[in-house]
GROMACS .gro file of C-alpha atoms in nm:
model
  499
    1MET     CA    1   7.951  10.862  11.862
    2ALA     CA    2   7.671  10.604  11.849
    3GLN     CA    3   7.409  10.876  11.892
    4ARG     CA    4   7.558  11.075  11.604
    5TRP     CA    5   7.556  10.768  11.381
    6LEU     CA    6   7.191  10.694  11.473
    7ARG     CA    7   7.094  11.056  11.407
    8ARG     CA    8   7.264  11.049  11.064
    9THR     CA    9   7.084  10.722  10.983
   10ILE     CA   10   6.742  10.862  11.078
   11LEU     CA   11   6.804  11.182  10.882
   12SER     CA   12   6.911  10.975  10.584
   13LYS     CA   13   6.590  10.767  10.603
   14TRP     CA   14   6.369  11.073  10.632
   15SER     CA   15   6.547  11.242  10.340
   16GLY     CA   16   6.500  10.923  10.138
   17LEU     CA   17   6.126  10.911  10.213
   18PHE     CA   18   6.094  11.275  10.120
   19ALA     CA   19   6.285  11.217   9.795
   20VAL     CA   20   6.064  10.917   9.709
   21ALA     CA   21   5.749  11.123   9.761
   22ILE     CA   22   5.879  11.411   9.545
   23ALA     CA   23   5.996  11.176   9.268
   24VAL     CA   24   5.669  10.980   9.259
   25ALA     CA   25   5.473  11.307   9.248
   26ALA     CA   26   5.691  11.441   8.966
   27VAL     CA   27   5.654  11.124   8.756
   28SER     CA   28   5.278  11.124   8.822
   29GLY     CA   29   5.263  11.481   8.694
   30VAL     CA   30   5.447  11.382   8.377
   31ILE     CA   31   5.207  11.090   8.322
   32ALA     CA   32   4.907  11.320   8.374
   33ILE     CA   33   5.042  11.556   8.107
   34LEU     CA   34   5.111  11.272   7.859
   35ASP     CA   35   4.795  11.072   7.937
   36PRO     CA   36   4.575  11.241   7.671
   37ARG     CA   37   4.828  11.143   7.401
   38ILE     CA   38   4.968  10.813   7.536
   39HIS     CA   39   4.772  10.555   7.733
   40ALA     CA   40   4.870  10.572   8.099
   41THR     CA   41   4.945  10.198   8.110
   42TYR     CA   42   5.240  10.249   7.877
   43LEU     CA   43   5.372  10.524   8.100
   44LEU     CA   44   5.377  10.305   8.409
   45VAL     CA   45   5.737  10.215   8.330
   46LEU     CA   46   5.847  10.569   8.420
   47TYR     CA   47   5.807  10.479   8.785
   48VAL     CA   48   6.083  10.218   8.738
   49LEU     CA   49   6.328  10.505   8.693
   50VAL     CA   50   6.232  10.632   9.037
   51VAL     CA   51   6.279  10.286   9.187
   52MET     CA   52   6.625  10.251   9.027
   53ALA     CA   53   6.742  10.593   9.144
   54VAL     CA   54   6.619  10.530   9.501
   55ALA     CA   55   6.783  10.185   9.506
   56ILE     CA   56   7.119  10.325   9.398
   57VAL     CA   57   7.117  10.604   9.656
   58TRP     CA   58   6.927  10.460   9.953
   59GLY     CA   59   6.923  10.083   9.903
   60THR     CA   60   6.665   9.805   9.866
   61GLY     CA   61   6.430   9.902  10.152
   62LEU     CA   62   6.336  10.243  10.021
   63ALA     CA   63   6.333  10.106   9.664
   64VAL     CA   64   6.058   9.857   9.761
   65PHE     CA   65   5.869  10.138   9.933
   66ALA     CA   66   5.903  10.349   9.615
   67ALA     CA   67   5.769  10.058   9.405
   68VAL     CA   68   5.467  10.006   9.633
   69LEU     CA   69   5.396  10.379   9.653
   70SER     CA   70   5.422  10.413   9.273
   71THR     CA   71   5.179  10.124   9.226
   72LEU     CA   72   4.924  10.273   9.467
   73VAL     CA   73   4.951  10.622   9.320
   74PHE     CA   74   4.917  10.493   8.964
   75ASN     CA   75   4.610  10.283   9.050
   76TYR     CA   76   4.450  10.573   9.235
   77LEU     CA   77   4.513  10.840   8.973
   78PHE     CA   78   4.512  10.669   8.636
   79VAL     CA   79   4.324  10.339   8.654
   80ILE     CA   80   3.950  10.377   8.579
   81PRO     CA   81   3.749  10.447   8.785
   82ARG     CA   82   3.994  10.717   8.896
   83PHE     CA   83   4.048  10.820   9.257
   84ALA     CA   84   3.954  10.480   9.392
   85PHE     CA   85   4.127  10.153   9.470
   86ARG     CA   86   3.980   9.847   9.296
   87ALA     CA   87   4.105   9.494   9.264
   88ASP     CA   88   3.811   9.335   9.076
   89ASP     CA   89   3.973   9.380   8.733
   90THR     CA   90   4.192   9.074   8.683
   91TRP     CA   91   4.406   9.226   8.409
   92ASP     CA   92   4.470   9.545   8.605
   93THR     CA   93   4.555   9.342   8.910
   94VAL     CA   94   4.795   9.114   8.719
   95GLY     CA   95   4.956   9.409   8.542
   96THR     CA   96   5.002   9.599   8.864
   97ALA     CA   97   5.149   9.294   9.037
   98ALA     CA   98   5.384   9.237   8.743
   99PHE     CA   99   5.495   9.599   8.758
  100LEU     CA  100   5.550   9.577   9.132
  101ALA     CA  101   5.759   9.261   9.098
  102THR     CA  102   5.956   9.412   8.810
  103ALA     CA  103   6.020   9.730   9.006
  104VAL     CA  104   6.141   9.534   9.308
  105ILE     CA  105   6.371   9.319   9.093
  106VAL     CA  106   6.507   9.624   8.912
  107GLY     CA  107   6.564   9.790   9.249
  108ARG     CA  108   6.761   9.493   9.379
  109LEU     CA  109   6.966   9.480   9.059
  110ALA     CA  110   7.038   9.850   9.093
  111VAL     CA  111   7.159   9.794   9.451
  112ARG     CA  112   7.388   9.514   9.336
  113LEU     CA  113   7.513   9.734   9.054
  114ARG     CA  114   7.590  10.010   9.302
  115ARG     CA  115   7.773   9.772   9.532
  116ALA     CA  116   7.969   9.627   9.241
  117ALA     CA  117   8.064   9.977   9.127
  118GLN     CA  118   8.170  10.073   9.479
  119GLU     CA  119   8.378   9.756   9.515
  120SER     CA  120   8.534   9.812   9.174
  121ALA     CA  121   8.619  10.169   9.267
  122ARG     CA  122   8.766  10.053   9.599
  123LEU     CA  123   8.977   9.786   9.432
  124SER     CA  124   9.090  10.030   9.167
  125ALA     CA  125   9.191  10.286   9.429
  126GLU     CA  126   9.368  10.014   9.628
  127GLN     CA  127   9.561   9.902   9.320
  128VAL     CA  128   9.665  10.259   9.244
  129VAL     CA  129   9.796  10.297   9.598
  130LEU     CA  130   9.974   9.962   9.586
  131ARG     CA  131  10.140  10.054   9.257
  132ARG     CA  132  10.250  10.384   9.406
  133ILE     CA  133  10.404  10.210   9.707
  134ALA     CA  134  10.558   9.941   9.485
  135THR     CA  135  10.723  10.216   9.281
  136LEU     CA  136  10.881  10.356   9.597
  137VAL     CA  137  11.008  10.007   9.681
  138ALA     CA  138  11.149   9.958   9.331
  139GLN     CA  139  11.320  10.299   9.341
  140SER     CA  140  11.486  10.209   9.674
  141ALA     CA  141  11.329  10.513   9.839
  142PRO     CA  142  11.455  10.601  10.188
  143ALA     CA  143  11.302  10.374  10.450
  144SER     CA  144  11.153  10.667  10.643
  145ALA     CA  145  10.970  10.797  10.334
  146LEU     CA  146  10.840  10.450  10.250
  147PHE     CA  147  10.722  10.384  10.607
  148GLU     CA  148  10.538  10.717  10.620
  149ALA     CA  149  10.373  10.659  10.281
  150VAL     CA  150  10.258  10.307  10.372
  151THR     CA  151  10.124  10.415  10.711
  152ARG     CA  152   9.928  10.701  10.557
  153GLU     CA  153   9.780  10.485  10.280
  154VAL     CA  154   9.682  10.211  10.525
  155GLY     CA  155   9.506  10.467  10.744
  156LEU     CA  156   9.317  10.617  10.451
  157LEU     CA  157   9.230  10.280  10.297
  158CYS     CA  158   9.090  10.145  10.624
  159GLY     CA  159   8.898  10.462  10.702
  160ALA     CA  160   9.096  10.484  11.027
  161ASP     CA  161   9.150  10.789  11.241
  162LEU     CA  162   9.511  10.704  11.327
  163ALA     CA  163   9.772  10.457  11.205
  164ARG     CA  164  10.125  10.365  11.308
  165MET     CA  165  10.401  10.134  11.188
  166GLU     CA  166  10.610   9.978  11.462
  167ARG     CA  167  10.934   9.780  11.469
  168TYR     CA  168  11.022   9.516  11.728
  169GLU     CA  169  11.350   9.589  11.904
  170GLU     CA  170  11.606   9.344  12.037
  171ASP     CA  171  11.536   9.444  12.399
  172GLY     CA  172  11.175   9.320  12.376
  173THR     CA  173  11.018   9.661  12.321
  174VAL     CA  174  10.848   9.809  12.017
  175ALA     CA  175  10.924  10.147  11.859
  176GLY     CA  176  10.711  10.355  11.624
  177VAL     CA  177  10.885  10.424  11.291
  178ALA     CA  178  10.599  10.616  11.123
  179ALA     CA  179  10.257  10.754  11.217
  180TRP     CA  180   9.958  10.917  11.046
  181SER     CA  181   9.644  11.086  11.175
  182ARG     CA  182   9.336  11.247  11.024
  183VAL     CA  183   9.227  11.388  11.362
  184PRO     CA  184   9.397  11.634  11.600
  185ALA     CA  185   9.594  11.363  11.778
  186GLU     CA  186   9.940  11.216  11.730
  187LEU     CA  187  10.095  10.880  11.802
  188ALA     CA  188  10.454  10.873  11.923
  189VAL     CA  189  10.732  10.796  11.673
  190GLY     CA  190  11.080  10.695  11.786
  191THR     CA  191  10.966  10.616  12.141
  192ARG     CA  192  11.010  10.261  12.268
  193PHE     CA  193  10.716  10.097  12.444
  194SER     CA  194  10.718   9.789  12.660
  195LEU     CA  195  10.474   9.517  12.558
  196VAL     CA  196  10.284   9.524  12.887
  197GLY     CA  197   9.906   9.543  12.871
  198PRO     CA  198   9.677   9.498  12.571
  199SER     CA  199   9.807   9.627  12.239
  200ILE     CA  200   9.825   9.530  11.876
  201ALA     CA  201  10.203   9.494  11.900
  202ARG     CA  202  10.184   9.254  12.194
  203ASP     CA  203   9.910   9.038  12.046
  204VAL     CA  204  10.074   9.020  11.704
  205ARG     CA  205  10.400   8.913  11.865
  206GLU     CA  206  10.220   8.640  12.059
  207THR     CA  207  10.006   8.510  11.771
  208GLY     CA  208  10.215   8.595  11.467
  209GLY     CA  209   9.897   8.688  11.274
  210PRO     CA  210   9.643   8.970  11.234
  211VAL     CA  211   9.468   9.078  11.555
  212ARG     CA  212   9.203   9.318  11.677
  213VAL     CA  213   9.172   9.499  12.007
  214ALA     CA  214   8.807   9.582  12.065
  215SER     CA  215   8.859   9.819  12.357
  216PHE     CA  216   9.130   9.972  12.574
  217ALA     CA  217   8.891  10.066  12.855
  218GLY     CA  218   9.046  10.001  13.195
  219ALA     CA  219   9.367   9.860  13.041
  220THR     CA  220   9.716   9.919  13.177
  221GLY     CA  221  10.045   9.954  12.994
  222ALA     CA  222  10.212  10.239  12.805
  223ILE     CA  223  10.050  10.167  12.468
  224ALA     CA  224   9.702  10.127  12.618
  225GLN     CA  225   9.742  10.451  12.813
  226GLU     CA  226   9.850  10.631  12.497
  227ALA     CA  227   9.545  10.491  12.315
  228LEU     CA  228   9.313  10.609  12.589
  229GLY     CA  229   9.484  10.947  12.591
  230VAL     CA  230   9.411  11.015  12.223
  231GLY     CA  231   9.063  10.864  12.237
  232ILE     CA  232   9.118  10.538  12.049
  233ARG     CA  233   8.828  10.294  12.090
  234SER     CA  234   8.956   9.996  11.890
  235SER     CA  235   9.251   9.894  11.672
  236ILE     CA  236   9.343   9.638  11.411
  237GLY     CA  237   9.690   9.532  11.299
  238CYS     CA  238   9.890   9.294  11.081
  239PRO     CA  239  10.243   9.160  11.120
  240ILE     CA  240  10.535   9.252  10.895
  241THR     CA  241  10.746   8.941  10.839
  242VAL     CA  242  11.089   8.977  10.678
  243ALA     CA  243  11.278   8.664  10.568
  244GLY     CA  244  11.076   8.447  10.802
  245ARG     CA  245  11.123   8.664  11.113
  246LEU     CA  246  10.873   8.900  11.272
  247TRP     CA  247  11.007   9.249  11.197
  248GLY     CA  248  10.719   9.476  11.297
  249VAL     CA  249  10.350   9.556  11.273
  250ILE     CA  250  10.110   9.805  11.110
  251ALA     CA  251   9.821   9.914  11.329
  252ALA     CA  252   9.513  10.117  11.232
  253SER     CA  253   9.291  10.269  11.500
  254THR     CA  254   8.952  10.437  11.520
  255LYS     CA  255   8.792  10.671  11.768
  256SER     CA  256   8.448  10.546  11.666
  257ASN     CA  257   8.252  10.259  11.818
  258GLU     CA  258   8.199  10.113  11.471
  259PRO     CA  259   8.436   9.818  11.413
  260PHE     CA  260   8.655   9.787  11.107
  261PRO     CA  261   8.506   9.585  10.816
  262ALA     CA  262   8.576   9.212  10.805
  263ASN     CA  263   8.815   9.234  10.507
  264THR     CA  264   9.039   9.501  10.658
  265GLU     CA  265   9.312   9.253  10.753
  266SER     CA  266   9.352   9.136  10.394
  267GLN     CA  267   9.376   9.494  10.272
  268ILE     CA  268   9.652   9.575  10.520
  269ALA     CA  269   9.833   9.250  10.438
  270ASN     CA  270   9.890   9.372  10.081
  271PHE     CA  271  10.092   9.661  10.220
  272THR     CA  272  10.284   9.454  10.473
  273ASP     CA  273  10.416   9.237  10.190
  274LEU     CA  274  10.555   9.547  10.016
  275VAL     CA  275  10.706   9.676  10.338
  276ALA     CA  276  10.868   9.338  10.400
  277THR     CA  277  11.019   9.347  10.051
  278ALA     CA  278  11.150   9.699  10.106
  279VAL     CA  279  11.299   9.611  10.445
  280ALA     CA  280  11.462   9.297  10.306
  281ASN     CA  281  11.607   9.496  10.016
  282ALA     CA  282  11.735   9.767  10.249
  283GLU     CA  283  11.896   9.514  10.481
  284SER     CA  284  12.056   9.340  10.183
  285ARG     CA  285  12.194   9.672  10.060
  286GLU     CA  286  12.326   9.754  10.406
  287GLU     CA  287  12.491   9.413  10.436
  288LEU     CA  288  12.641   9.448  10.090
  289ALA     CA  289  12.768   9.797  10.167
  290ALA     CA  290  12.915   9.680  10.497
  291SER     CA  291  13.079   9.385  10.321
  292ARG     CA  292  13.227   9.610  10.053
  293ALA     CA  293  13.351   9.852  10.319
  294ARG     CA  294  13.520   9.566  10.504
  295VAL     CA  295  13.687   9.452  10.182
  296VAL     CA  296  13.815   9.804  10.114
  297ALA     CA  297  13.937   9.844  10.473
  298ALA     CA  298  14.107   9.505  10.463
  299ALA     CA  299  14.278   9.591  10.132
  300ASP     CA  300  14.398   9.925  10.269
  301GLU     CA  301  14.529   9.760  10.581
  302ALA     CA  302  14.709   9.498  10.370
  303ARG     CA  303  14.871   9.775  10.163
  304HIS     CA  304  14.970   9.959  10.478
  305ARG     CA  305  15.120   9.645  10.629
  306PHE     CA  306  15.305   9.566  10.305
  307GLU     CA  307  15.438   9.923  10.295
  308ARG     CA  308  15.566   9.892  10.653
  309ASN     CA  309  15.726   9.558  10.574
  310LEU     CA  310  15.901   9.705  10.270
  311HIS     CA  311  16.017  10.007  10.466
  312ASP     CA  312  16.129   9.823  10.776
  313GLY     CA  313  16.256   9.512  10.597
  314ALA     CA  314  16.389   9.510  10.242
  315GLN     CA  315  16.439   9.888  10.218
  316GLN     CA  316  16.641   9.907  10.539
  317ARG     CA  317  16.853   9.608  10.437
  318LEU     CA  318  16.931   9.766  10.100
  319VAL     CA  319  17.026  10.095  10.268
  320SER     CA  320  17.252   9.903  10.505
  321LEU     CA  321  17.405   9.714  10.213
  322ALA     CA  322  17.479  10.041  10.033
  323PHE     CA  323  17.651  10.172  10.345
  324HIS     CA  324  17.875   9.864  10.368
  325LEU     CA  325  17.959   9.887   9.998
  326ARG     CA  326  18.074  10.246  10.047
  327MET     CA  327  18.298  10.131  10.330
  328THR     CA  328  18.435   9.852  10.108
  329ARG     CA  329  18.499  10.096   9.822
  330ASP     CA  330  18.687  10.330  10.054
  331ALA     CA  331  18.904  10.037  10.165
  332VAL     CA  332  19.008   9.947   9.807
  333PRO     CA  333  19.367  10.052   9.730
  334ALA     CA  334  19.409  10.351   9.501
  335GLU     CA  335  19.606  10.141   9.254
  336LEU     CA  336  19.283   9.951   9.175
  337PRO     CA  337  19.072  10.225   9.017
  338SER     CA  338  18.866   9.988   8.807
  339VAL     CA  339  18.745   9.807   9.118
  340ARG     CA  340  18.651  10.134   9.284
  341ALA     CA  341  18.463  10.238   8.969
  342ASP     CA  342  18.271   9.910   8.959
  343LEU     CA  343  18.174   9.950   9.324
  344ASP     CA  344  18.058  10.306   9.259
  345ARG     CA  345  17.829  10.183   8.979
  346VAL     CA  346  17.690   9.910   9.206
  347ILE     CA  347  17.625  10.163   9.483
  348GLU     CA  348  17.446  10.399   9.240
  349GLU     CA  349  17.227  10.118   9.110
  350LEU     CA  350  17.153  10.013   9.465
  351ILE     CA  351  17.055  10.366   9.564
  352ALA     CA  352  16.832  10.390   9.257
  353SER     CA  353  16.669  10.060   9.353
  354VAL     CA  354  16.607  10.192   9.704
  355GLU     CA  355  16.439  10.502   9.556
  356ASP     CA  356  16.224  10.286   9.329
  357LEU     CA  357  16.127  10.072   9.625
  358ARG     CA  358  16.046  10.382   9.829
  359GLU     CA  359  15.822  10.514   9.550
  360LEU     CA  360  15.655  10.174   9.523
  361SER     CA  361  15.585  10.162   9.895
  362HIS     CA  362  15.447  10.517   9.888
  363GLY     CA  363  15.213  10.413   9.608
  364LEU     CA  364  15.084  10.128   9.821
  365HIS     CA  365  15.011  10.346  10.121
  366PRO     CA  366  15.169  10.691  10.150
  367ALA     CA  367  15.343  10.734  10.482
  368VAL     CA  368  15.268  11.107  10.488
  369LEU     CA  369  14.895  11.022  10.488
  370SER     CA  370  14.929  10.807  10.798
  371HIS     CA  371  15.152  11.051  10.986
  372GLY     CA  372  15.039  11.393  10.870
  373GLY     CA  373  14.684  11.343  10.750
  374LEU     CA  374  14.500  11.432  10.431
  375GLY     CA  375  14.625  11.790  10.398
  376PRO     CA  376  15.001  11.715  10.384
  377ALA     CA  377  14.938  11.409  10.165
  378LEU     CA  378  14.747  11.615   9.905
  379ARG     CA  379  15.012  11.887   9.908
  380THR     CA  380  15.274  11.620   9.841
  381LEU     CA  381  15.070  11.495   9.544
  382ALA     CA  382  15.042  11.853   9.417
  383ARG     CA  383  15.421  11.905   9.433
  384ARG     CA  384  15.487  11.582   9.243
  385SER     CA  385  15.226  11.652   8.973
  386SER     CA  386  15.352  11.747   8.627
  387VAL     CA  387  15.047  11.974   8.594
  388PRO     CA  388  15.028  12.280   8.826
  389VAL     CA  389  14.788  12.210   9.112
  390GLU     CA  390  14.613  12.451   9.351
  391VAL     CA  391  14.500  12.286   9.676
  392HIS     CA  392  14.236  12.458   9.887
  393LEU     CA  393  14.189  12.292  10.225
  394ASN     CA  394  13.898  12.432  10.424
  395SER     CA  395  13.947  12.172  10.695
  396GLU     CA  396  14.267  12.041  10.853
  397ALA     CA  397  14.090  11.785  11.074
  398ARG     CA  398  14.183  11.418  11.081
  399TYR     CA  399  13.925  11.177  10.949
  400PRO     CA  400  13.869  10.801  10.970
  401PRO     CA  401  14.155  10.620  10.788
  402THR     CA  402  13.927  10.469  10.522
  403VAL     CA  403  13.788  10.814  10.440
  404GLU     CA  404  14.133  10.974  10.417
  405VAL     CA  405  14.266  10.693  10.197
  406ALA     CA  406  13.964  10.716   9.965
  407ALA     CA  407  13.999  11.094   9.930
  408TYR     CA  408  14.374  11.058   9.868
  409TYR     CA  409  14.328  10.803   9.591
  410VAL     CA  410  14.057  11.014   9.428
  411VAL     CA  411  14.297  11.307   9.396
  412SER     CA  412  14.590  11.081   9.303
  413GLU     CA  413  14.397  10.906   9.024
  414THR     CA  414  14.256  11.236   8.901
  415LEU     CA  415  14.599  11.397   8.876
  416THR     CA  416  14.736  11.090   8.696
  417ASN     CA  417  14.452  11.094   8.442
  418THR     CA  418  14.487  11.470   8.396
  419ALA     CA  419  14.859  11.441   8.322
  420ARG     CA  420  14.806  11.156   8.074
  421HIS     CA  421  14.488  11.247   7.891
  422ALA     CA  422  14.346  11.591   7.972
  423ALA     CA  423  14.605  11.825   7.811
  424ALA     CA  424  14.528  12.062   8.098
  425SER     CA  425  14.730  12.363   8.215
  426ARG     CA  426  14.608  12.364   8.575
  427VAL     CA  427  14.409  12.162   8.830
  428GLU     CA  428  14.216  12.287   9.131
  429VAL     CA  429  14.156  12.063   9.433
  430VAL     CA  430  13.906  12.171   9.702
  431VAL     CA  431  13.850  11.987  10.031
  432ASP     CA  432  13.565  12.090  10.259
  433GLU     CA  433  13.333  11.949  10.525
  434HIS     CA  434  12.954  11.989  10.531
  435ASP     CA  435  12.702  11.817  10.759
  436SER     CA  436  12.928  11.529  10.865
  437THR     CA  437  13.034  11.474  10.504
  438LEU     CA  438  13.382  11.520  10.359
  439CYS     CA  439  13.357  11.683  10.016
  440VAL     CA  440  13.646  11.659   9.771
  441SER     CA  441  13.633  11.811   9.424
  442THR     CA  442  13.892  11.833   9.149
  443ARG     CA  443  13.862  12.042   8.835
  444ASP     CA  444  14.094  12.082   8.538
  445ASP     CA  445  14.079  12.303   8.229
  446GLY     CA  446  14.157  12.023   7.985
  447ILE     CA  447  13.976  11.877   7.687
  448GLY     CA  448  13.716  11.684   7.891
  449GLY     CA  449  13.540  11.375   7.762
  450ALA     CA  450  13.630  11.144   8.049
  451ASP     CA  451  13.394  10.845   8.061
  452PRO     CA  452  13.409  10.620   8.371
  453ARG     CA  453  13.208  10.354   8.186
  454ARG     CA  454  13.503  10.274   7.961
  455GLY     CA  455  13.691  10.091   8.236
  456SER     CA  456  13.927  10.369   8.345
  457GLY     CA  457  14.062  10.413   8.694
  458LEU     CA  458  13.745  10.607   8.772
  459THR     CA  459  13.557  10.277   8.786
  460GLY     CA  460  13.774  10.157   9.074
  461LEU     CA  461  13.730  10.491   9.247
  462ARG     CA  462  13.352  10.464   9.217
  463ASP     CA  463  13.358  10.117   9.373
  464ARG     CA  464  13.572  10.243   9.661
  465ILE     CA  465  13.358  10.553   9.723
  466GLU     CA  466  13.025  10.368   9.708
  467ALA     CA  467  13.159  10.093   9.935
  468LEU     CA  468  13.201  10.361  10.202
  469GLY     CA  469  12.849  10.492  10.148
  470GLY     CA  470  12.969  10.791   9.950
  471LEU     CA  471  12.883  10.941   9.610
  472ILE     CA  472  13.100  11.034   9.314
  473GLU     CA  473  12.996  11.255   9.023
  474VAL     CA  474  13.196  11.300   8.702
  475ILE     CA  475  13.122  11.604   8.484
  476SER     CA  476  13.332  11.598   8.169
  477ALA     CA  477  13.176  11.758   7.864
  478ARG     CA  478  13.416  11.775   7.571
  479GLY     CA  479  13.602  12.105   7.557
  480ASN     CA  480  13.500  12.208   7.913
  481GLY     CA  481  13.746  12.017   8.128
  482THR     CA  482  13.668  11.752   8.384
  483THR     CA  483  13.518  11.799   8.729
  484ILE     CA  484  13.500  11.516   8.981
  485LYS     CA  485  13.295  11.565   9.297
  486VAL     CA  486  13.311  11.317   9.582
  487SER     CA  487  13.118  11.313   9.910
  488LEU     CA  488  13.217  11.072  10.188
  489PRO     CA  489  13.022  11.025  10.513
  490ILE     CA  490  13.248  11.091  10.807
  491GLY     CA  491  13.034  10.913  11.062
  492GLN     CA  492  13.032  10.969  11.436
  493GLN     CA  493  13.395  10.880  11.496
  494VAL     CA  494  13.596  11.123  11.705
  495ARG     CA  495  13.849  11.310  11.494
  496GLU     CA  496  14.174  11.462  11.605
  497SER     CA  497  14.285  11.811  11.526
  498GLY     CA  498  14.499  11.846  11.218
  499VAL     CA  499  14.870  11.909  11.242
   0.00000   0.00000   0.00000
């Protein structure tokens, strides 16, 4: 690698010298053509253009050489006596020296201008990349997509050959979450590495700040062996700190012997701040979702417990009371018909109250859902609906209780809204399962125009569905009916066969 770099440098120098010679010769030819019309002294400034061009492309060294060569060529070809070098003319000597100094100064200014332009271009490109990553963070892009984008941009920005983002695990290891490479080599993603032997991950964990590993030669440990295997010579990395704790690290590596520039750490740090923000936001969203799911589960359990208490307590006592009243009525003498009639009315009212209580308890948590599952519960809703309902169940499996309850209430609320507002003649309910997701859709042929933003029961459904990590979509153009599509993640829980 060092030999190739030296060869490129030598070739660049030789090409620069050749370009200087050609440019000086070309300008000298132009001056020779214009000399009969314009005094050659006024044309001396043309050589400054050569010096500026050389300075911008090849730097100060060759620019000074171009200035000296231009001065010598001009004195030899155009200062009288021609084709000779003389320094006895004070004015010519002063003029030549002034030109040489001016050319050197102009060359140095051109070099600074080039460097400033390069730095401006670099900063501009860096800002564009940072804005692009910041947009992903603001849009709450999936963590995997964000990690891959950041890792790639860090690798490109640093001029690295490989880059990887790693997360510290609770067991003391580190795992790659994203990797990028411009060369035919890959760094492991998803594999956990122990922090034994030299590595960016180990040193960052020990120091809490940016680190460099100059060489992996002769090192032991899984990460060092991987680095040697893909030809990494040196690496640089910065920590990712989330809410005051060390979350992970971004590492950039090169297969060249040339070290990374001195400001590389600060460039990477700009990205680690964005990653930290994204991770903190994601963790906050996960905690919020988990909290909402716990609230929903707790509410469902409270309804279920209240339903059991009503069924096993007050409802059973009222049924028993009705039974005793019937026995009392039967024991009343026939000559007291008015008493028997009064008891009959009390028994009827009591039976009606028991039915009302049973309906109330079913509304809190339908028993058929707990015992039979989602299929029988939806068929029961369809039978009770005042609008004809077609239920298509493509899966009879049992699902987690929170998922079944959510799906049940979606259909229940939809049928209630359809009966009250849709003026529909039929409703179709479809239940299916795709890729560990329970999909429930309802569609009616009513007037449409349902708007969940107006505080209807759909708002509560949306809160319930999203608390479980699901999605709900309402399509309700006026005159085209209403379609509600719900997807609920089933998770990895073991499900029982349907009955």
